[in-house]
Tab-separated table of C-alpha atoms in Angstrom:
chain	number	residue	atom	x	y	z
A	1	UNK	CA	5.397	-65.328	114.113
A	2	UNK	CA	8.839	-65.147	113.171
A	3	UNK	CA	8.220	-68.177	110.566
A	4	UNK	CA	5.047	-66.830	108.914
A	5	UNK	CA	6.969	-63.077	108.503
A	6	UNK	CA	10.155	-64.802	107.177
A	7	UNK	CA	8.474	-66.704	104.617
A	8	UNK	CA	6.382	-63.509	103.285
A	9	UNK	CA	9.052	-61.499	103.162
A	10	UNK	CA	11.247	-63.935	100.946
A	11	UNK	CA	8.250	-64.368	99.045
A	12	UNK	CA	7.792	-60.829	98.086
A	13	UNK	CA	11.093	-59.848	97.570
A	14	UNK	CA	11.264	-63.048	94.981
A	15	UNK	CA	7.329	-61.529	93.987
A	16	UNK	CA	9.036	-57.466	93.562
A	17	UNK	CA	12.146	-58.868	91.659
A	18	UNK	CA	10.112	-61.477	89.212
A	19	UNK	CA	8.064	-58.755	88.178
A	20	UNK	CA	10.604	-56.088	87.498
A	21	UNK	CA	13.016	-58.453	85.560
A	22	UNK	CA	9.716	-59.276	83.539
A	23	UNK	CA	9.045	-55.098	83.197
A	24	UNK	CA	12.383	-54.910	81.810
A	25	UNK	CA	12.122	-57.233	79.500
A	26	UNK	CA	8.341	-55.690	78.506
A	27	UNK	CA	9.697	-52.023	78.633
A	28	UNK	CA	13.039	-53.553	75.922
A	29	UNK	CA	10.973	-55.116	73.188
A	30	UNK	CA	8.442	-52.119	73.484
A	31	UNK	CA	11.074	-49.715	72.912
A	32	UNK	CA	12.015	-52.323	69.746
A	33	UNK	CA	9.165	-52.702	68.841
A	34	UNK	CA	8.254	-48.591	68.576
A	35	UNK	CA	11.592	-48.080	66.663
A	36	UNK	CA	11.364	-51.054	64.278
A	37	UNK	CA	7.671	-50.971	63.710
A	38	UNK	CA	5.683	-49.920	60.589
A	39	UNK	CA	5.039	-45.549	61.209
A	40	UNK	CA	7.960	-45.919	63.806
A	41	UNK	CA	10.611	-43.611	63.303
A	42	UNK	CA	12.999	-45.751	60.939
A	43	UNK	CA	10.065	-46.416	58.964
A	44	UNK	CA	10.112	-42.565	58.254
A	45	UNK	CA	13.681	-42.838	57.208
A	46	UNK	CA	13.310	-45.614	54.646
A	47	UNK	CA	9.581	-44.466	53.575
A	48	UNK	CA	11.701	-40.386	52.948
A	49	UNK	CA	14.318	-42.341	50.809
A	50	UNK	CA	11.388	-44.071	49.088
A	51	UNK	CA	9.405	-41.316	48.031
A	52	UNK	CA	12.116	-39.235	46.975
A	53	UNK	CA	13.422	-41.839	44.815
A	54	UNK	CA	9.691	-41.649	43.720
A	55	UNK	CA	9.271	-38.169	43.206
A	56	UNK	CA	12.234	-38.016	40.696
A	57	UNK	CA	11.877	-41.295	38.515
A	58	UNK	CA	9.347	-40.406	37.381
A	59	UNK	CA	7.868	-36.928	37.594
A	60	UNK	CA	6.527	-34.526	39.246
A	61	UNK	CA	9.853	-33.550	40.760
A	62	UNK	CA	11.739	-34.106	37.567
A	63	UNK	CA	10.363	-32.293	34.818
A	64	UNK	CA	11.035	-34.694	31.851
A	65	UNK	CA	7.410	-34.433	30.975
A	66	UNK	CA	7.506	-31.238	30.811
A	67	UNK	CA	10.129	-31.020	28.190
A	68	UNK	CA	8.256	-34.162	26.296
A	69	UNK	CA	5.745	-31.901	26.139
A	70	UNK	CA	7.865	-29.000	24.486
A	71	UNK	CA	9.528	-31.058	22.247
A	72	UNK	CA	5.796	-31.833	21.653
A	73	UNK	CA	4.760	-28.711	20.570
A	74	UNK	CA	8.106	-27.716	18.633
A	75	UNK	CA	7.153	-30.268	16.528
A	76	UNK	CA	3.191	-29.277	16.013
A	77	UNK	CA	4.526	-25.348	15.611
A	78	UNK	CA	6.481	-26.409	12.724
A	79	UNK	CA	4.060	-28.355	11.319
A	80	UNK	CA	1.601	-25.563	11.466
A	81	UNK	CA	-1.262	-27.365	13.682
A	82	UNK	CA	-4.274	-25.597	14.779
A	83	UNK	CA	-4.050	-24.027	18.158
A	84	UNK	CA	-7.059	-26.847	19.250
A	85	UNK	CA	-4.314	-29.305	18.869
A	86	UNK	CA	-2.040	-26.837	20.597
A	87	UNK	CA	-4.408	-26.511	23.582
A	88	UNK	CA	-3.445	-30.505	25.392
A	89	UNK	CA	0.082	-29.619	25.680
A	90	UNK	CA	-0.248	-26.019	26.784
A	91	UNK	CA	-2.523	-26.831	29.633
A	92	UNK	CA	-0.381	-29.756	31.003
A	93	UNK	CA	2.370	-27.139	31.023
A	94	UNK	CA	0.759	-25.670	33.271
A	95	UNK	CA	-0.231	-28.358	35.075
A	96	UNK	CA	3.193	-29.774	35.669
A	97	UNK	CA	4.562	-26.242	36.914
A	98	UNK	CA	1.552	-26.461	39.757
A	99	UNK	CA	2.487	-30.441	40.513
A	100	UNK	CA	6.215	-29.557	40.460
A	101	UNK	CA	5.744	-26.188	43.028
A	102	UNK	CA	3.909	-28.498	45.751
A	103	UNK	CA	6.544	-31.093	45.938
A	104	UNK	CA	9.441	-28.640	46.347
A	105	UNK	CA	7.138	-27.255	48.965
A	106	UNK	CA	6.903	-30.756	50.395
A	107	UNK	CA	10.634	-31.734	49.726
A	108	UNK	CA	11.152	-27.629	51.842
A	109	UNK	CA	9.316	-28.761	55.117
A	110	UNK	CA	10.854	-32.472	54.881
A	111	UNK	CA	14.051	-32.622	54.070
A	112	UNK	CA	16.399	-32.326	56.729
A	113	UNK	CA	18.317	-28.637	56.705
A	114	UNK	CA	21.998	-28.495	56.134
A	115	UNK	CA	22.415	-31.748	54.211
A	116	UNK	CA	23.744	-31.893	50.896
A	117	UNK	CA	20.851	-33.807	49.675
A	118	UNK	CA	18.563	-30.832	50.624
A	119	UNK	CA	20.765	-28.417	48.861
A	120	UNK	CA	21.128	-30.677	45.957
A	121	UNK	CA	17.122	-31.185	45.583
A	122	UNK	CA	16.423	-27.614	46.606
A	123	UNK	CA	18.966	-25.672	44.701
A	124	UNK	CA	20.444	-27.704	42.166
A	125	UNK	CA	17.083	-28.879	40.754
A	126	UNK	CA	14.916	-26.723	41.622
A	127	UNK	CA	16.508	-23.494	40.733
A	128	UNK	CA	16.764	-24.529	36.767
A	129	UNK	CA	13.540	-26.023	36.767
A	130	UNK	CA	11.680	-23.066	37.785
A	131	UNK	CA	13.825	-21.302	35.304
A	132	UNK	CA	13.053	-23.296	32.850
A	133	UNK	CA	9.178	-22.941	33.673
A	134	UNK	CA	9.451	-19.141	33.598
A	135	UNK	CA	10.751	-19.214	30.136
A	136	UNK	CA	8.223	-21.515	28.778
A	137	UNK	CA	5.525	-19.022	30.597
A	138	UNK	CA	6.749	-15.964	29.193
A	139	UNK	CA	9.115	-16.647	25.629
A	140	UNK	CA	8.134	-19.582	24.694
A	141	UNK	CA	4.265	-20.452	25.120
A	142	UNK	CA	3.543	-16.930	23.135
A	143	UNK	CA	6.416	-18.180	20.260
A	144	UNK	CA	3.701	-20.713	20.293
A	145	UNK	CA	0.579	-19.326	20.139
A	146	UNK	CA	1.704	-17.115	17.478
A	147	UNK	CA	2.933	-19.861	15.099
A	148	UNK	CA	6.276	-18.522	15.452
A	149	UNK	CA	8.131	-22.128	14.462
A	150	UNK	CA	11.745	-20.295	14.214
A	151	UNK	CA	11.509	-18.305	17.762
A	152	UNK	CA	9.797	-21.500	19.126
A	153	UNK	CA	13.199	-23.588	18.287
A	154	UNK	CA	15.334	-21.023	19.011
A	155	UNK	CA	13.882	-20.736	22.613
A	156	UNK	CA	14.240	-24.435	22.861
A	157	UNK	CA	17.579	-24.883	21.873
A	158	UNK	CA	19.102	-22.011	23.164
A	159	UNK	CA	17.462	-21.408	26.596
A	160	UNK	CA	15.444	-23.799	27.656
A	161	UNK	CA	17.342	-27.296	26.753
A	162	UNK	CA	20.519	-25.922	28.842
A	163	UNK	CA	18.565	-25.596	31.953
A	164	UNK	CA	17.083	-29.188	31.500
A	165	UNK	CA	20.227	-30.313	31.269
A	166	UNK	CA	21.404	-29.178	34.168
A	167	UNK	CA	17.906	-30.058	36.095
A	168	UNK	CA	18.825	-33.486	34.735
A	169	UNK	CA	22.241	-33.897	36.278
A	170	UNK	CA	20.900	-32.619	39.304
A	171	UNK	CA	18.144	-35.253	39.129
A	172	UNK	CA	20.667	-37.953	39.188
A	173	UNK	CA	22.800	-36.671	41.593
A	174	UNK	CA	19.831	-36.894	43.905
A	175	UNK	CA	18.353	-40.192	42.953
A	176	UNK	CA	22.268	-41.599	44.033
A	177	UNK	CA	22.258	-39.571	47.365
A	178	UNK	CA	18.506	-41.222	48.013
A	179	UNK	CA	19.562	-44.652	47.324
A	180	UNK	CA	22.524	-44.133	49.915
A	181	UNK	CA	20.344	-42.475	52.247
A	182	UNK	CA	17.938	-45.338	51.866
A	183	UNK	CA	20.804	-48.509	52.020
A	184	UNK	CA	22.021	-46.829	55.101
A	185	UNK	CA	18.711	-46.592	56.798
A	186	UNK	CA	18.385	-50.362	56.268
A	187	UNK	CA	21.517	-50.989	57.460
A	188	UNK	CA	20.798	-48.983	60.470
A	189	UNK	CA	17.528	-50.392	61.077
A	190	UNK	CA	18.851	-53.991	61.125
A	191	UNK	CA	21.906	-52.767	63.552
A	192	UNK	CA	18.992	-51.781	65.895
A	193	UNK	CA	17.291	-55.066	65.240
A	194	UNK	CA	20.513	-56.903	66.001
A	195	UNK	CA	21.421	-54.885	69.484
A	196	UNK	CA	17.913	-54.811	70.535
A	197	UNK	CA	17.811	-58.670	70.533
A	198	UNK	CA	20.840	-58.895	72.226
A	199	UNK	CA	19.643	-56.807	74.982
A	200	UNK	CA	16.299	-58.358	75.621
A	201	UNK	CA	17.831	-62.057	75.574
A	202	UNK	CA	20.491	-60.245	78.171
A	203	UNK	CA	18.257	-58.684	80.195
A	204	UNK	CA	16.265	-62.015	80.173
A	205	UNK	CA	19.257	-64.022	80.783
A	206	UNK	CA	19.935	-61.652	83.777
A	207	UNK	CA	16.149	-61.965	85.154
A	208	UNK	CA	16.138	-65.497	84.721
A	209	UNK	CA	19.307	-65.739	87.015
A	210	UNK	CA	18.218	-63.669	89.485
A	211	UNK	CA	14.871	-65.347	89.950
A	212	UNK	CA	16.707	-68.739	89.955
A	213	UNK	CA	19.169	-67.406	92.918
A	214	UNK	CA	16.373	-65.900	94.443
A	215	UNK	CA	14.205	-69.073	94.724
A	216	UNK	CA	16.774	-71.027	96.064
A	217	UNK	CA	17.368	-67.997	98.598
A	218	UNK	CA	13.499	-68.415	99.050
A	219	UNK	CA	13.501	-72.261	99.837
A	220	UNK	CA	17.010	-71.989	102.319
A	221	UNK	CA	14.553	-69.596	104.330
A	222	UNK	CA	11.446	-71.683	104.288
A	223	UNK	CA	13.763	-74.916	105.144
A	224	UNK	CA	15.182	-72.601	108.024
A	225	UNK	CA	11.792	-71.228	109.371
A	226	UNK	CA	10.923	-74.991	109.339
A	227	UNK	CA	13.731	-75.800	111.182
A	228	UNK	CA	13.388	-73.614	113.599
A	229	UNK	CA	9.300	-74.162	113.910
A	230	UNK	CA	10.666	-78.425	114.639
A	231	UNK	CA	12.967	-76.795	117.080
A	232	UNK	CA	10.314	-75.467	119.269
A	233	UNK	CA	7.999	-78.372	118.862
């Protein structure tokens, strides 16, 4: 009976420890996979950086297309183009303002609070653009529709252009910060991968050593039990 108990106990302990070692490896592997997989937290940060750059270059968050339409309307007004020829650009201005506001709402919900990137995007970039759209709606478009070429040129040069240049400066700063965020996140991802790999190796080696030592112990226990059995024979 003692012989059986010793073998069973030794084998059970060996099995439990081996299973725990494998579970530890599995847990570390799962954690690493969840951190680094597509759709994981690190991937999401990289995607956020890419989305931000994509919104800046090209539109809708960068109002360069809006400014281009403004310039086209100025040319058409100076050429005394018929109203039908102006409508496409006028409709585009309305559409572009809506797209701009949609993306600002998105970034309001997704950029981290208290960061310089959020402030630059939602204040330095957004405010002059919103002021630009306001002037376009209340002053520039009415002047275009009235065919007042002098007023159109004056409003574009004195009121719209300074706001556009202010907005463009903020765009350049957001792009630089976004690229820095993206590069930092990639570097962090590489470090996470390296750390996870080292942990997996360490856990695997430790589990192997423990299993090996316990194997020797099990073998010794079996040998001892066999010797005791022979002694009774």
